[in-house]
Amino acid sequence: MELYLYNTLTRKKEVFKPINPPFVGIYTCGPTVYNYAHIGNLRTYIFEDILKRVLIYNGYKVKHVMNITDVGHLTSDADEGEDKIELEAKRERKNAWQIARFYEEAFKQDIKKLNILEPDIWCRATDHIEDFIALIKILEEKGYTYRISDGIYFDTSKFPDYGRLAGQNLEEILPGARVEVNPEKKNPWDFALWKFSPKDVKRQMEWDSPWGIGFPGWHIECSAMSTKYLGQPFDIHCGGVDHIPIHHTNEIAQSEAAYEKPMANFWLHGEFLVLGEKRMGKSEGNFITLSVLEEKGYNPLAYRYFCFSAHYRSPLKFTWFAIDSSQRALNRLYENIRRYPKRDVEFHKEYEERFHSAINDDLDMPQAISIVWELIRDNSVSPEVKRSTLIQFDKVLGLSLDNPPEIRIEIPDEIWELVEERERARREKNWEKADRIREEIKSKGYIIEDTPQGPRIKKLINI
Ligand code: AMP
Ligand code: ZN
């Protein structure tokens, strides 16, 4: 079955053909480790995980590389401001290395909880400084660089195809319209390849280079590390849509100027998770982490399930109501699969084909999920076949259907208060009041079972 993917580079859904089948190389831009990932970031990693699982489902052997940005990402995308990691180190009174390693570990924990398959290669920017310097040297020899007081920059006017990925006028992708552009730059969209350490401040992360002591620009790491581990061109490069106009545009300029061939054949971008009217963002200050969801009693996999409610190329609005519905839907899915007998039977061919064509249509997860529910409701399919088909689907869904986790249901305070009030009524032998409260509790979605040890509360699940 053909696999169609939407390629940002051509603005079309295209049939995916790997360079060297059955192998597929994917590079996904990883986290900047100066804080916890928020669930918006995690939406992008879930989309990339689905892509990878769909490739594997189609029989490809995937080599997945993800970088860890542990230096060089400045507070402004226009190469100005402070290094995000050094800034956080100051705030937390730790050193930059501790900050980077701490949040890298936290990120790895988050993706594990979301059943995101680990990359085959993790690569930290700080472990590859030599590779960055080598790449900048090539660009220098080819005449693409110039020096100004704070660093070595890429001259975008020398690269005629600059901005192709974004498909916009250069004016429209002016880096950071809100930021003053460094007047020493030859062109406003030129970007730093190597930045010098400030004269008056000692940086914690800095290295010697042919141009002076400093640190790499943010974009050079992905160009150097993707080529190192996947070659050039490689098959697929992904990230969030915010990377199209600056980060990925600059990666393409560096890699293609240096090696005179395309960087990657397919570019896939995930849309934003939105909170209120704005994109969820660390710099926007409106973000929720996975641990906040967990503290509120949601299973991380309910968030994964929630992400399937929109196509990856559509914005997705986060609301507590929506995550609640996802948790309930997931619980129902688990309740169903637990009831199906485990037998060694073939999956249902027709449903599998429909599921396969949904995921092969540019990863249409909303469609895939609707097929899941259609199968569950279909009385003409035996429970054991339902189970084996769902287990087959789970290779892509990644919802632990083979071994569903026990769902810990948090009982809200409001319900506890009603339960206590009912206990009081019972002690006073006011049975009428006790029954009324029981009904009220039921109308809020919980039932009480009276046991010799006292009342037990269960959440009503509509199966
Ligand atoms: P960062 O750690 O800031 O480099 O971001 C990591 C990834 O998350 C990048 O691929 C971003 O494009 C993506 N991202 C950032 N904000 C959001 C959001 N609100 N929704 C979805 N993805 C996002
Ligand atoms: Zn990148």
XYZ file of C-alpha atoms and ligand atoms in Angstrom:
487
model
C 0.000 0.000 0.000
C 1.371 3.447 -0.915
C 2.221 5.798 1.916
C 1.305 9.436 1.320
C 2.965 12.212 3.297
C 2.500 15.954 3.023
C 5.820 17.512 2.126
C 6.214 21.129 3.265
C 8.904 21.571 0.620
C 6.529 20.920 -2.294
C 3.254 21.785 -0.497
C 1.760 18.521 -1.725
C 0.887 15.088 -0.459
C 3.423 12.840 -2.126
C 3.988 9.110 -2.289
C 6.834 8.383 0.082
C 9.827 6.645 -1.485
C 12.946 6.115 0.612
C 16.395 6.804 -0.809
C 17.695 3.386 0.115
C 14.801 1.027 0.847
C 13.996 -0.630 3.184
C 15.988 1.868 5.259
C 14.569 5.245 6.227
C 16.522 7.999 7.952
C 14.584 10.504 10.056
C 15.916 13.503 11.889
C 13.660 15.234 14.401
C 14.665 18.467 16.109
C 14.807 17.707 19.794
C 14.218 19.754 22.917
C 16.107 22.755 24.173
C 16.796 21.509 27.665
C 16.355 24.595 29.836
C 12.982 23.679 31.301
C 10.412 20.892 31.296
C 8.840 20.162 27.927
C 5.262 21.385 27.802
C 2.443 19.335 26.349
C 2.603 21.477 23.187
C 6.165 20.315 22.558
C 5.033 16.810 23.383
C 2.303 16.997 20.739
C 5.048 17.402 18.150
C 6.993 14.418 19.519
C 3.814 12.307 19.506
C 3.187 13.221 15.860
C 6.767 12.238 15.015
C 6.340 8.983 16.914
C 3.241 8.188 14.865
C 5.195 8.899 11.694
C 7.944 6.537 12.806
C 5.513 3.802 13.827
C 3.659 4.130 10.525
C 6.930 3.733 8.633
C 7.739 0.629 10.674
C 4.173 -0.654 10.112
C 4.830 -0.327 6.383
C 7.878 -2.568 6.703
C 10.618 0.060 6.687
C 13.701 -0.112 8.881
C 13.886 3.272 10.529
C 16.994 5.001 11.803
C 15.857 7.900 13.947
C 18.166 10.652 15.152
C 17.167 13.270 17.697
C 19.344 16.076 18.950
C 19.420 17.610 22.385
C 19.965 21.359 22.204
C 22.044 21.963 25.290
C 23.787 25.134 24.131
C 23.337 28.029 21.748
C 19.569 28.548 21.664
C 19.186 32.228 22.497
C 16.126 33.889 23.937
C 15.475 35.519 20.575
C 15.423 33.520 17.346
C 17.324 36.412 15.733
C 20.576 35.406 17.492
C 20.204 38.045 20.148
C 19.652 37.831 23.868
C 20.965 35.312 26.340
C 21.535 31.606 26.052
C 18.346 30.001 27.406
C 20.288 27.405 29.388
C 22.756 29.820 30.976
C 19.871 32.105 31.868
C 17.964 29.305 33.592
C 21.161 28.240 35.397
C 21.408 31.720 36.884
C 17.767 31.626 37.880
C 18.072 28.222 39.572
C 21.569 28.941 40.976
C 22.996 25.856 39.294
C 25.499 25.543 36.527
C 24.507 25.307 32.888
C 25.653 21.688 32.591
C 23.506 20.607 35.529
C 20.482 22.375 34.072
C 20.955 20.770 30.673
C 21.390 17.235 32.016
C 18.511 17.577 34.461
C 15.973 18.661 31.857
C 17.286 16.175 29.310
C 16.516 13.396 31.784
C 13.084 14.890 32.547
C 12.343 14.939 28.807
C 13.344 11.290 28.438
C 11.009 10.369 31.296
C 8.130 12.250 29.660
C 8.494 10.562 26.316
C 8.718 7.169 27.972
C 5.422 7.804 29.777
C 3.847 8.692 26.431
C 5.027 5.426 24.820
C 7.143 7.406 22.362
C 9.732 5.073 20.871
C 13.264 6.179 21.735
C 15.414 7.509 18.915
C 18.184 5.177 17.759
C 20.665 7.987 18.234
C 20.505 10.812 20.743
C 23.025 13.517 20.015
C 23.866 16.453 22.231
C 25.080 19.670 20.686
C 27.856 19.991 23.286
C 29.298 16.600 22.238
C 29.676 17.698 18.606
C 31.437 21.071 18.699
C 34.247 19.737 16.465
C 31.713 18.736 13.805
C 30.142 22.198 13.868
C 33.518 23.876 13.481
C 34.336 21.595 10.527
C 31.064 22.517 8.811
C 31.532 26.245 9.410
C 35.028 25.932 7.906
C 33.554 24.442 4.720
C 31.086 27.319 4.511
C 33.915 29.783 5.093
C 36.033 28.250 2.334
C 33.088 28.475 -0.043
C 32.627 32.162 0.742
C 29.298 31.991 2.596
C 30.434 33.533 5.868
C 31.452 36.921 7.239
C 32.622 38.187 10.565
C 31.059 40.945 12.664
C 31.770 42.010 16.220
C 29.724 39.292 17.921
C 30.285 36.308 15.648
C 30.575 34.557 12.316
C 27.433 34.836 10.213
C 25.935 33.124 7.186
C 25.419 35.466 4.248
C 21.964 34.530 2.963
C 22.312 36.692 -0.152
C 24.930 34.193 -1.400
C 22.384 31.365 -1.271
C 19.815 32.106 -4.000
C 17.290 29.532 -2.822
C 17.066 30.968 0.689
C 13.509 30.850 2.036
C 12.231 28.141 -0.327
C 10.879 25.965 2.484
C 8.704 28.733 3.855
C 7.549 29.613 0.349
C 7.209 33.239 1.324
C 8.873 36.504 0.505
C 11.982 37.025 2.528
C 10.354 40.078 4.047
C 7.654 37.873 5.525
C 10.130 35.643 7.297
C 12.146 38.478 8.748
C 13.474 36.989 11.944
C 11.612 38.240 14.968
C 9.659 41.237 13.742
C 9.577 42.387 17.351
C 13.339 42.373 17.772
C 15.869 44.971 16.708
C 17.939 43.466 13.941
C 21.680 43.658 14.538
C 22.759 46.611 12.315
C 26.102 44.973 11.547
C 24.424 42.137 9.655
C 24.567 42.425 5.865
C 21.028 41.133 5.434
C 18.408 41.071 8.176
C 17.836 37.309 7.860
C 21.545 36.399 8.069
C 22.163 34.175 11.072
C 24.981 33.248 13.432
C 27.110 30.179 12.807
C 29.474 30.862 15.689
C 28.991 33.451 18.416
C 31.823 34.944 20.443
C 31.666 34.840 24.208
C 30.918 38.336 25.505
C 34.096 40.182 26.591
C 32.811 41.173 29.995
C 31.003 37.953 31.017
C 32.486 34.503 31.489
C 30.234 31.917 29.894
C 29.973 28.472 31.471
C 29.734 26.758 28.104
C 32.339 27.968 25.627
C 34.940 26.486 23.309
C 37.973 27.542 21.372
C 37.577 27.813 17.588
C 39.535 29.162 14.616
C 37.518 32.387 14.990
C 37.784 32.906 18.721
C 36.315 31.581 21.957
C 32.579 31.187 21.813
C 29.703 28.829 21.187
C 27.766 27.516 18.183
C 24.733 29.184 16.647
C 21.491 27.303 17.161
C 20.986 26.003 13.606
C 24.432 24.581 12.860
C 23.934 21.619 15.196
C 21.106 20.063 13.191
C 22.918 20.480 9.863
C 26.118 18.938 11.189
C 24.589 16.100 13.209
C 21.955 15.025 10.668
C 24.608 14.697 7.963
C 26.972 12.923 10.325
C 24.469 10.224 11.298
C 22.185 10.008 8.257
C 24.204 11.302 5.307
C 22.936 13.849 2.831
C 20.324 13.860 1.503
C 18.421 11.804 4.051
C 14.755 10.835 3.934
C 12.660 12.841 6.397
C 13.189 15.888 8.587
C 10.506 16.964 11.052
C 9.630 19.523 13.658
C 6.890 21.925 14.661
C 5.540 24.504 12.197
C 7.405 27.308 13.975
C 10.629 25.803 12.623
C 9.667 26.354 8.975
C 10.583 30.039 8.530
C 13.764 30.230 10.592
C 15.362 27.099 12.002
C 14.709 24.717 9.113
C 15.171 27.422 6.510
C 18.610 28.087 7.984
C 19.478 24.406 8.274
C 18.750 23.991 4.560
C 20.885 27.011 3.686
C 23.880 25.684 5.663
C 23.687 22.054 4.551
C 22.949 22.703 0.913
C 25.531 25.483 0.605
C 28.172 23.229 2.147
C 27.484 19.991 0.261
C 25.685 21.211 -2.864
C 22.902 18.660 -2.651
C 19.498 18.587 -0.993
C 19.473 18.198 2.767
C 16.375 16.000 3.097
C 13.710 14.827 0.657
C 10.654 15.137 2.888
C 9.949 17.868 5.417
C 7.024 17.273 7.763
C 5.728 19.794 10.265
C 3.277 19.406 13.109
C 0.808 22.166 13.938
C 0.534 23.780 17.345
C -1.254 22.849 20.474
C -3.270 25.900 21.400
C -4.287 27.090 24.855
C -6.943 29.781 24.931
C -6.306 31.807 21.819
C -2.540 31.420 21.755
C -0.067 28.697 20.915
C 1.140 26.968 24.033
C 4.674 28.199 24.606
C 7.370 28.584 27.205
C 8.040 32.126 26.117
C 4.307 32.879 25.974
C 4.186 31.791 29.629
C 1.037 29.692 29.110
C 2.116 26.148 29.408
C 1.113 22.894 31.035
C 3.520 20.038 31.642
C 2.831 16.326 31.642
C 3.287 16.178 35.410
C 0.494 18.724 35.860
C -1.800 16.357 33.942
C -0.612 13.474 36.115
C -1.172 15.430 39.320
C -4.730 16.003 38.197
C -5.172 12.256 37.814
C -4.844 11.877 34.055
C -2.819 9.069 32.583
C -0.151 10.388 30.150
C -1.607 8.014 27.560
C -4.889 9.943 27.763
C -2.897 12.898 26.444
C -1.509 10.714 23.660
C -5.069 9.640 22.830
C -6.210 13.282 22.941
C -3.580 14.163 20.305
C -5.240 11.719 17.913
C -8.389 13.819 17.941
C -6.952 16.210 15.345
C -4.843 15.695 12.258
C -1.230 16.654 12.898
C -1.485 19.484 10.355
C -4.389 21.143 12.174
C -4.065 23.210 15.326
C -5.434 21.417 18.385
C -7.085 23.270 21.219
C -6.374 22.048 24.730
C -9.244 22.202 27.232
C -9.754 20.346 30.498
C -13.065 19.132 29.170
C -11.354 17.597 26.134
C -8.637 15.827 28.136
C -11.324 14.532 30.454
C -13.276 13.087 27.518
C -10.075 11.515 26.203
C -9.387 9.886 29.549
C -12.915 8.515 29.640
C -12.702 7.239 26.062
C -9.387 5.569 26.824
C -10.825 3.961 29.962
C -13.667 2.581 27.880
C -11.204 1.245 25.337
C -9.298 -0.491 28.141
C -12.478 -1.880 29.708
C -13.454 -3.352 26.364
C -10.139 -4.913 25.554
C -9.852 -6.435 29.030
C -13.109 -8.286 28.417
C -12.002 -9.782 25.094
C -10.462 -13.236 25.422
C -6.785 -13.602 24.556
C -6.589 -16.142 21.750
C -4.128 -16.679 19.021
C -6.314 -15.621 16.093
C -5.701 -13.633 12.917
C -6.694 -9.978 12.865
C -9.702 -8.836 10.853
C -8.465 -8.260 7.290
C -11.019 -5.685 6.228
C -10.715 -3.500 9.323
C -6.939 -3.769 9.160
C -6.936 -2.604 5.560
C -9.100 0.384 6.388
C -6.915 1.268 9.346
C -3.795 0.890 7.209
C -5.161 3.139 4.488
C -6.130 5.785 7.082
C -2.638 5.929 8.572
C -1.070 5.826 5.102
C -3.114 8.848 4.123
C -0.723 11.349 5.688
C -1.194 9.837 9.182
C -4.932 10.380 9.493
C -5.295 9.495 13.173
C -8.823 10.863 13.705
C -9.932 8.462 10.967
C -7.887 5.618 12.487
C -9.525 6.168 15.893
C -12.998 6.182 14.397
C -12.206 2.793 12.832
C -11.160 1.526 16.282
C -14.591 2.405 17.710
C -16.444 1.061 14.718
C -14.692 -2.260 15.245
C -15.509 -2.311 18.962
C -19.190 -1.710 18.215
C -19.386 -4.232 15.381
C -21.366 -7.242 16.633
C -20.448 -9.311 13.613
C -16.816 -9.549 14.774
C -15.939 -11.987 17.551
C -14.333 -10.587 20.725
C -11.084 -12.501 20.221
C -10.737 -11.161 16.653
C -11.510 -7.676 17.938
C -8.704 -8.097 20.413
C -6.118 -9.329 17.922
C -7.066 -6.552 15.486
C -6.751 -3.884 18.180
C -3.372 -5.280 19.220
C -2.283 -5.005 15.595
C -3.488 -1.364 15.501
C -1.625 -0.670 18.715
C 1.674 -0.999 16.842
C 0.780 2.488 15.633
C -1.503 3.745 18.410
C 0.994 2.931 21.167
C -1.697 2.929 23.862
C -0.491 -0.215 25.706
C -3.594 -2.137 24.619
C -1.842 -5.458 25.152
C -1.450 -4.723 28.803
C -3.748 -1.824 29.700
C -2.575 0.131 32.727
C -4.807 0.219 35.784
C -6.536 3.566 35.713
C -6.358 5.376 38.993
C -9.413 7.520 39.172
C -9.202 10.624 41.248
C -12.380 11.401 43.098
C -13.019 15.158 43.149
C -13.441 16.917 46.518
C -17.018 17.793 45.681
C -17.893 14.085 45.510
C -16.071 13.326 48.783
C -18.095 16.057 50.477
C -21.344 14.538 49.223
C -20.202 11.098 50.391
C -19.532 12.471 53.887
C -22.869 14.232 53.951
C -24.570 10.960 53.015
C -22.684 9.141 55.781
C -23.950 11.715 58.263
C -27.515 11.253 56.994
C -27.160 7.484 57.374
C -25.863 7.834 60.941
C -28.918 9.958 61.670
C -31.028 7.230 59.989
C -32.320 9.810 57.525
C -32.621 7.244 54.724
C -34.544 9.524 52.431
C -31.784 12.148 52.494
C -29.104 9.473 52.092
C -30.838 8.133 48.976
C -31.225 11.605 47.550
C -27.513 12.236 47.944
C -26.718 8.873 46.386
C -28.747 9.929 43.333
C -27.003 13.287 43.229
C -23.617 11.565 43.306
C -24.766 9.264 40.516
C -25.870 12.200 38.409
C -22.301 13.507 38.691
C -20.921 10.266 37.302
C -19.996 8.270 40.454
C -21.585 5.366 42.272
C -21.351 4.373 45.910
C -21.051 0.799 47.052
C -21.602 0.293 50.754
C -19.155 -2.227 52.134
C -18.468 -3.372 55.727
C -15.343 -1.176 55.573
C -17.382 1.864 54.612
C -18.488 3.349 51.310
C -16.504 2.724 48.129
C -16.765 5.179 45.289
C -16.439 4.194 41.642
C -16.518 6.313 38.575
C -19.300 5.377 36.162
C -17.893 4.327 32.839
C -20.209 4.070 29.857
C -19.132 0.986 28.042
P 11.886 23.626 21.699
O 12.220 22.776 22.897
O 11.363 24.977 22.059
O 13.009 23.692 20.699
O 10.638 22.917 20.969
C 10.572 21.553 20.746
C 9.548 21.206 19.677
O 8.224 21.570 20.079
C 9.778 21.922 18.350
O 9.646 20.991 17.288
C 8.693 22.979 18.291
O 8.335 23.264 16.980
C 7.562 22.276 19.031
N 6.558 23.169 19.643
C 6.753 24.300 20.345
N 5.575 24.829 20.789
C 4.596 23.986 20.355
C 3.155 23.946 20.478
N 2.477 24.881 21.159
N 2.493 22.925 19.912
C 3.158 21.952 19.228
N 4.509 21.928 19.078
C 5.222 22.923 19.632
Zn 16.864 21.387 14.284
